[in-house]
PDB file of C-alpha atoms and ligand atoms in Angstrom:
ATOM      1  CA  UNK A   1      94.743 134.554 100.364  1.00 91.00           C
ATOM      2  CA  UNK A   2      94.039 130.996 101.502  1.00 97.00           C
ATOM      3  CA  UNK A   3      97.271 129.125 101.248  1.00 98.00           C
ATOM      4  CA  UNK A   4      97.630 125.429 102.204  1.00 98.00           C
ATOM      5  CA  UNK A   5     100.456 123.185 102.526  1.00 98.00           C
ATOM      6  CA  UNK A   6     100.008 119.468 101.452  1.00 98.00           C
ATOM      7  CA  UNK A   7     102.895 117.807 103.297  1.00 98.00           C
ATOM      8  CA  UNK A   8     103.955 114.270 102.790  1.00 98.00           C
ATOM      9  CA  UNK A   9     106.688 111.806 101.831  1.00 97.00           C
ATOM     10  CA  UNK A  10     105.176 111.263  98.360  1.00 98.00           C
ATOM     11  CA  UNK A  11     107.531 108.349  97.877  1.00 98.00           C
ATOM     12  CA  UNK A  12     105.982 108.082  95.275  1.00 98.00           C
ATOM     13  CA  UNK A  13     103.126 110.466  94.520  1.00 98.00           C
ATOM     14  CA  UNK A  14      99.978 108.458  93.717  1.00 98.00           C
ATOM     15  CA  UNK A  15      96.563 109.172  92.108  1.00 98.00           C
ATOM     16  CA  UNK A  16      95.229 109.208  95.729  1.00 98.00           C
ATOM     17  CA  UNK A  17      97.480 112.238  96.410  1.00 98.00           C
ATOM     18  CA  UNK A  18      96.644 113.889  93.119  1.00 98.00           C
ATOM     19  CA  UNK A  19      92.927 113.559  93.776  1.00 98.00           C
ATOM     20  CA  UNK A  20      93.274 115.330  97.230  1.00 98.00           C
ATOM     21  CA  UNK A  21      95.163 118.123  95.616  1.00 98.00           C
ATOM     22  CA  UNK A  22      92.736 118.686  92.732  1.00 98.00           C
ATOM     23  CA  UNK A  23      89.672 118.586  95.070  1.00 98.00           C
ATOM     24  CA  UNK A  24      91.301 121.029  97.416  1.00 98.00           C
ATOM     25  CA  UNK A  25      91.886 123.494  94.633  1.00 98.00           C
ATOM     26  CA  UNK A  26      88.101 124.596  95.040  1.00 96.00           C
ATOM     27  CA  UNK A  27      88.864 125.409  98.746  1.00 97.00           C
ATOM     28  CA  UNK A  28      92.249 127.191  98.564  1.00 98.00           C
ATOM     29  CA  UNK A  29      93.796 129.823  96.499  1.00 98.00           C
ATOM     30  CA  UNK A  30      97.256 128.227  96.519  1.00 98.00           C
ATOM     31  CA  UNK A  31      98.461 124.736  97.434  1.00 98.00           C
ATOM     32  CA  UNK A  32     102.128 124.111  98.233  1.00 98.00           C
ATOM     33  CA  UNK A  33     102.883 120.419  97.883  1.00 98.00           C
ATOM     34  CA  UNK A  34     105.886 120.045 100.211  1.00 98.00           C
ATOM     35  CA  UNK A  35     107.991 116.937 100.424  1.00 98.00           C
ATOM     36  CA  UNK A  36     108.958 116.453 104.022  1.00 96.00           C
ATOM     37  CA  UNK A  37     112.273 114.598 104.360  1.00 94.00           C
ATOM     38  CA  UNK A  38     114.624 113.502 107.118  1.00 86.00           C
ATOM     39  CA  UNK A  39     118.308 114.103 106.326  1.00 81.00           C
ATOM     40  CA  UNK A  40     119.319 110.767 108.051  1.00 82.00           C
ATOM     41  CA  UNK A  41     116.611 108.671 106.157  1.00 83.00           C
ATOM     42  CA  UNK A  42     116.850 108.166 102.447  1.00 87.00           C
ATOM     43  CA  UNK A  43     113.744 107.216 100.587  1.00 95.00           C
ATOM     44  CA  UNK A  44     113.166 104.952  97.619  1.00 97.00           C
ATOM     45  CA  UNK A  45     112.969 107.830  95.205  1.00 97.00           C
ATOM     46  CA  UNK A  46     115.378 110.768  95.810  1.00 96.00           C
ATOM     47  CA  UNK A  47     113.699 113.952  97.061  1.00 97.00           C
ATOM     48  CA  UNK A  48     114.810 115.599  93.861  1.00 97.00           C
ATOM     49  CA  UNK A  49     113.103 113.050  91.667  1.00 98.00           C
ATOM     50  CA  UNK A  50     109.942 113.023  93.807  1.00 98.00           C
ATOM     51  CA  UNK A  51     109.798 116.835  93.246  1.00 98.00           C
ATOM     52  CA  UNK A  52     110.326 116.387  89.499  1.00 98.00           C
ATOM     53  CA  UNK A  53     107.461 113.956  89.334  1.00 98.00           C
ATOM     54  CA  UNK A  54     105.046 116.177  91.105  1.00 98.00           C
ATOM     55  CA  UNK A  55     106.171 119.208  89.042  1.00 98.00           C
ATOM     56  CA  UNK A  56     105.534 117.340  85.846  1.00 98.00           C
ATOM     57  CA  UNK A  57     102.019 116.280  87.061  1.00 98.00           C
ATOM     58  CA  UNK A  58     100.988 119.797  87.802  1.00 98.00           C
ATOM     59  CA  UNK A  59     102.937 121.627  85.148  1.00 98.00           C
ATOM     60  CA  UNK A  60     101.185 124.830  84.113  1.00 96.00           C
ATOM     61  CA  UNK A  61      98.956 125.012  87.161  1.00 98.00           C
ATOM     62  CA  UNK A  62      99.625 128.415  88.625  1.00 97.00           C
ATOM     63  CA  UNK A  63      97.865 127.585  91.884  1.00 98.00           C
ATOM     64  CA  UNK A  64     100.075 124.717  92.787  1.00 98.00           C
ATOM     65  CA  UNK A  65     103.781 125.038  93.890  1.00 98.00           C
ATOM     66  CA  UNK A  66     106.138 122.143  94.759  1.00 98.00           C
ATOM     67  CA  UNK A  67     108.902 122.256  97.207  1.00 98.00           C
ATOM     68  CA  UNK A  68     110.710 120.193  99.923  1.00 98.00           C
ATOM     69  CA  UNK A  69     111.536 120.889 103.596  1.00 97.00           C
ATOM     70  CA  UNK A  70     113.323 119.293 106.551  1.00 96.00           C
ATOM     71  CA  UNK A  71     111.910 121.008 109.619  1.00 96.00           C
ATOM     72  CA  UNK A  72     108.769 121.184 111.669  1.00 97.00           C
ATOM     73  CA  UNK A  73     105.701 121.598 109.342  1.00 98.00           C
ATOM     74  CA  UNK A  74     104.409 124.449 111.566  1.00 98.00           C
ATOM     75  CA  UNK A  75     107.713 126.285 111.219  1.00 98.00           C
ATOM     76  CA  UNK A  76     107.572 125.956 107.476  1.00 98.00           C
ATOM     77  CA  UNK A  77     104.114 127.249 107.600  1.00 98.00           C
ATOM     78  CA  UNK A  78     105.066 130.353 109.704  1.00 97.00           C
ATOM     79  CA  UNK A  79     107.958 131.126 107.460  1.00 97.00           C
ATOM     80  CA  UNK A  80     105.826 130.927 104.308  1.00 97.00           C
ATOM     81  CA  UNK A  81     102.671 132.571 105.634  1.00 97.00           C
ATOM     82  CA  UNK A  82     100.554 129.335 105.347  1.00 98.00           C
ATOM     83  CA  UNK A  83      97.532 128.900 107.701  1.00 97.00           C
ATOM     84  CA  UNK A  84      96.210 125.558 106.536  1.00 98.00           C
ATOM     85  CA  UNK A  85      97.663 122.034 106.463  1.00 98.00           C
ATOM     86  CA  UNK A  86      95.899 119.693 104.017  1.00 98.00           C
ATOM     87  CA  UNK A  87      95.793 115.942 104.672  1.00 98.00           C
ATOM     88  CA  UNK A  88      93.978 113.008 103.229  1.00 98.00           C
ATOM     89  CA  UNK A  89      92.115 110.398 105.217  1.00 98.00           C
ATOM     90  CA  UNK A  90      91.654 106.837 104.021  1.00 98.00           C
ATOM     91  CA  UNK A  91      90.836 104.773 107.031  1.00 97.00           C
ATOM     92  CA  UNK A  92      90.169 104.754 110.756  1.00 97.00           C
ATOM     93  CA  UNK A  93      93.937 104.031 111.324  1.00 96.00           C
ATOM     94  CA  UNK A  94      94.720 107.118 109.189  1.00 96.00           C
ATOM     95  CA  UNK A  95      92.385 109.155 111.387  1.00 97.00           C
ATOM     96  CA  UNK A  96      94.073 108.156 114.601  1.00 97.00           C
ATOM     97  CA  UNK A  97      97.532 108.984 113.312  1.00 96.00           C
ATOM     98  CA  UNK A  98      96.386 112.218 111.656  1.00 97.00           C
ATOM     99  CA  UNK A  99      94.363 113.280 114.666  1.00 98.00           C
ATOM    100  CA  UNK A 100      97.414 113.148 116.961  1.00 97.00           C
ATOM    101  CA  UNK A 101      99.635 115.032 114.491  1.00 97.00           C
ATOM    102  CA  UNK A 102      96.952 117.709 113.849  1.00 98.00           C
ATOM    103  CA  UNK A 103      96.294 118.160 117.510  1.00 98.00           C
ATOM    104  CA  UNK A 104     100.019 118.441 118.277  1.00 98.00           C
ATOM    105  CA  UNK A 105     100.480 120.942 115.440  1.00 98.00           C
ATOM    106  CA  UNK A 106      97.640 123.031 116.874  1.00 97.00           C
ATOM    107  CA  UNK A 107      99.378 123.052 120.278  1.00 97.00           C
ATOM    108  CA  UNK A 108     102.501 124.257 118.507  1.00 98.00           C
ATOM    109  CA  UNK A 109     100.690 126.890 116.524  1.00 97.00           C
ATOM    110  CA  UNK A 110      97.092 127.863 117.236  1.00 96.00           C
ATOM    111  CA  UNK A 111      96.765 129.860 114.000  1.00 95.00           C
ATOM    112  CA  UNK A 112      97.238 126.764 111.841  1.00 97.00           C
ATOM    113  CA  UNK A 113      94.348 124.511 111.110  1.00 98.00           C
ATOM    114  CA  UNK A 114      94.416 121.087 109.534  1.00 98.00           C
ATOM    115  CA  UNK A 115      91.764 120.417 106.920  1.00 98.00           C
ATOM    116  CA  UNK A 116      91.051 116.848 106.061  1.00 98.00           C
ATOM    117  CA  UNK A 117      89.545 115.396 102.840  1.00 98.00           C
ATOM    118  CA  UNK A 118      88.272 111.873 102.765  1.00 98.00           C
ATOM    119  CA  UNK A 119      89.695 109.842  99.977  1.00 98.00           C
ATOM    120  CA  UNK A 120      87.604 108.872  96.992  1.00 98.00           C
ATOM    121  CA  UNK A 121      86.492 105.307  97.715  1.00 98.00           C
ATOM    122  CA  UNK A 122      88.411 103.746  94.852  1.00 98.00           C
ATOM    123  CA  UNK A 123      91.668 105.325  96.098  1.00 98.00           C
ATOM    124  CA  UNK A 124      91.401 103.885  99.687  1.00 98.00           C
ATOM    125  CA  UNK A 125      93.749 100.988  99.228  1.00 98.00           C
ATOM    126  CA  UNK A 126      96.468 102.949  97.402  1.00 98.00           C
ATOM    127  CA  UNK A 127      99.479 103.730  99.405  1.00 98.00           C
ATOM    128  CA  UNK A 128     103.081 104.730  98.533  1.00 98.00           C
ATOM    129  CA  UNK A 129     104.307 101.879 100.719  1.00 97.00           C
ATOM    130  CA  UNK A 130     102.457  99.214  98.646  1.00 98.00           C
ATOM    131  CA  UNK A 131     103.521 100.831  95.451  1.00 98.00           C
ATOM    132  CA  UNK A 132     107.140 100.644  96.498  1.00 98.00           C
ATOM    133  CA  UNK A 133     106.735  96.948  97.308  1.00 98.00           C
ATOM    134  CA  UNK A 134     105.254  96.276  93.905  1.00 98.00           C
ATOM    135  CA  UNK A 135     108.021  98.227  92.149  1.00 97.00           C
ATOM    136  CA  UNK A 136     110.743  96.395  94.094  1.00 96.00           C
ATOM    137  CA  UNK A 137     109.416  93.154  92.727  1.00 97.00           C
ATOM    138  CA  UNK A 138     109.045  94.350  89.183  1.00 96.00           C
ATOM    139  CA  UNK A 139     105.249  94.781  89.156  1.00 97.00           C
ATOM    140  CA  UNK A 140     103.222  97.317  87.133  1.00 97.00           C
ATOM    141  CA  UNK A 141     102.034 100.317  89.158  1.00 97.00           C
ATOM    142  CA  UNK A 142     101.133 102.635  86.186  1.00 97.00           C
ATOM    143  CA  UNK A 143      97.374 102.613  86.955  1.00 98.00           C
ATOM    144  CA  UNK A 144      98.003 103.970  90.464  1.00 98.00           C
ATOM    145  CA  UNK A 145     100.244 106.972  89.441  1.00 98.00           C
ATOM    146  CA  UNK A 146      99.045 110.023  87.673  1.00 98.00           C
ATOM    147  CA  UNK A 147      98.855 109.889  83.765  1.00 97.00           C
ATOM    148  CA  UNK A 148     102.074 110.631  81.837  1.00 96.00           C
ATOM    149  CA  UNK A 149     104.359 109.487  84.654  1.00 98.00           C
ATOM    150  CA  UNK A 150     106.546 106.426  84.175  1.00 97.00           C
ATOM    151  CA  UNK A 151     108.177 105.864  87.573  1.00 97.00           C
ATOM    152  CA  UNK A 152     110.976 103.634  86.254  1.00 94.00           C
ATOM    153  CA  UNK A 153     112.428 106.765  84.604  1.00 96.00           C
ATOM    154  CA  UNK A 154     112.952 108.224  88.107  1.00 97.00           C
ATOM    155  CA  UNK A 155     114.606 105.324  89.892  1.00 92.00           C
TER     156      UNK A 155
HETATM  157  P1  ADP B 201     103.244 110.824 105.124  1.00 56.49           P
HETATM  158  O1  ADP B 201     104.516 109.969 105.255  1.00 56.49           O
HETATM  159  O2  ADP B 201     103.403 112.230 105.662  1.00 56.49           O
HETATM  160  O3  ADP B 201     101.998 110.166 105.686  1.00 56.49           O
HETATM  161  P2  ADP B 201     102.344 110.255 102.528  1.00 56.49           P
HETATM  162  O4  ADP B 201     103.013 110.655 101.250  1.00 56.49           O
HETATM  163  O5  ADP B 201     102.189 108.780 102.787  1.00 56.49           O
HETATM  164  O6  ADP B 201     103.059 111.049 103.566  1.00 56.49           O
HETATM  165  O7  ADP B 201     100.843 110.801 102.496  1.00 56.49           O
HETATM  166  C1  ADP B 201     100.561 112.275 102.516  1.00 56.49           C
HETATM  167  C2  ADP B 201      99.159 112.510 102.739  1.00 56.49           C
HETATM  168  O8  ADP B 201      98.317 111.950 101.673  1.00 56.49           O
HETATM  169  C3  ADP B 201      98.622 111.952 103.941  1.00 56.49           C
HETATM  170  O9  ADP B 201      97.659 112.810 104.570  1.00 56.49           O
HETATM  171  C4  ADP B 201      97.932 110.637 103.590  1.00 56.49           C
HETATM  172  O10 ADP B 201      96.938 110.256 104.465  1.00 56.49           O
HETATM  173  C5  ADP B 201      97.371 111.110 102.243  1.00 56.49           C
HETATM  174  N1  ADP B 201      97.170 109.967 101.362  1.00 56.49           N
HETATM  175  C6  ADP B 201      98.075 109.036 101.106  1.00 56.49           C
HETATM  176  N2  ADP B 201      97.588 108.147 100.202  1.00 56.49           N
HETATM  177  C7  ADP B 201      96.305 108.573  99.966  1.00 56.49           C
HETATM  178  C8  ADP B 201      95.179 108.049  99.091  1.00 56.49           C
HETATM  179  N3  ADP B 201      95.340 106.954  98.386  1.00 56.49           N
HETATM  180  N4  ADP B 201      94.110 108.804  98.984  1.00 56.49           N
HETATM  181  C9  ADP B 201      94.015 109.882  99.757  1.00 56.49           C
HETATM  182  N5  ADP B 201      94.958 110.405 100.574  1.00 56.49           N
HETATM  183  C10 ADP B 201      96.117 109.744 100.695  1.00 56.49           C
END
């Protein structure tokens, strides 16, 4: 069974994240979307609400599970029998950041491989950080979040 974790802050989950998960369904048998959080740092959306949003998006899809964790990603993988880490790449700066994390994770656990999917071209400028800025100033982000999700209900 090919099981992958898609780790991230997902604060909030965007159509860019959704697209990576949907495309990865052809590669993996199960994808665990895992919200990584730091107990000392609170996000914009609560971890509980970020999880609710993602669960709603993938409701009924048996290949996708949603959870949260606050530990090393490789330790979460070992405990849950996961061999692949899924990440998305938008730009060269994403690549440099992701390369270092993936190589460090490989030092920590040789059995775990990171698999990258390049973002769809139209999703390249979409980031949770920019969406949060737009939201803070009352802007409309609905076209950047998956269908059926109204982020204001989760604030
Ligand atoms: P993190 O804080 O761990 O980077 P994010 O929620 O920002 O968490 O991102 C999780 C993953 O999704 C990362 O691999 C990131 O590169 C990827 N990602 C973020 N936005 C997009 C997008 N618009 N298209 C494709 N991948 C994306």
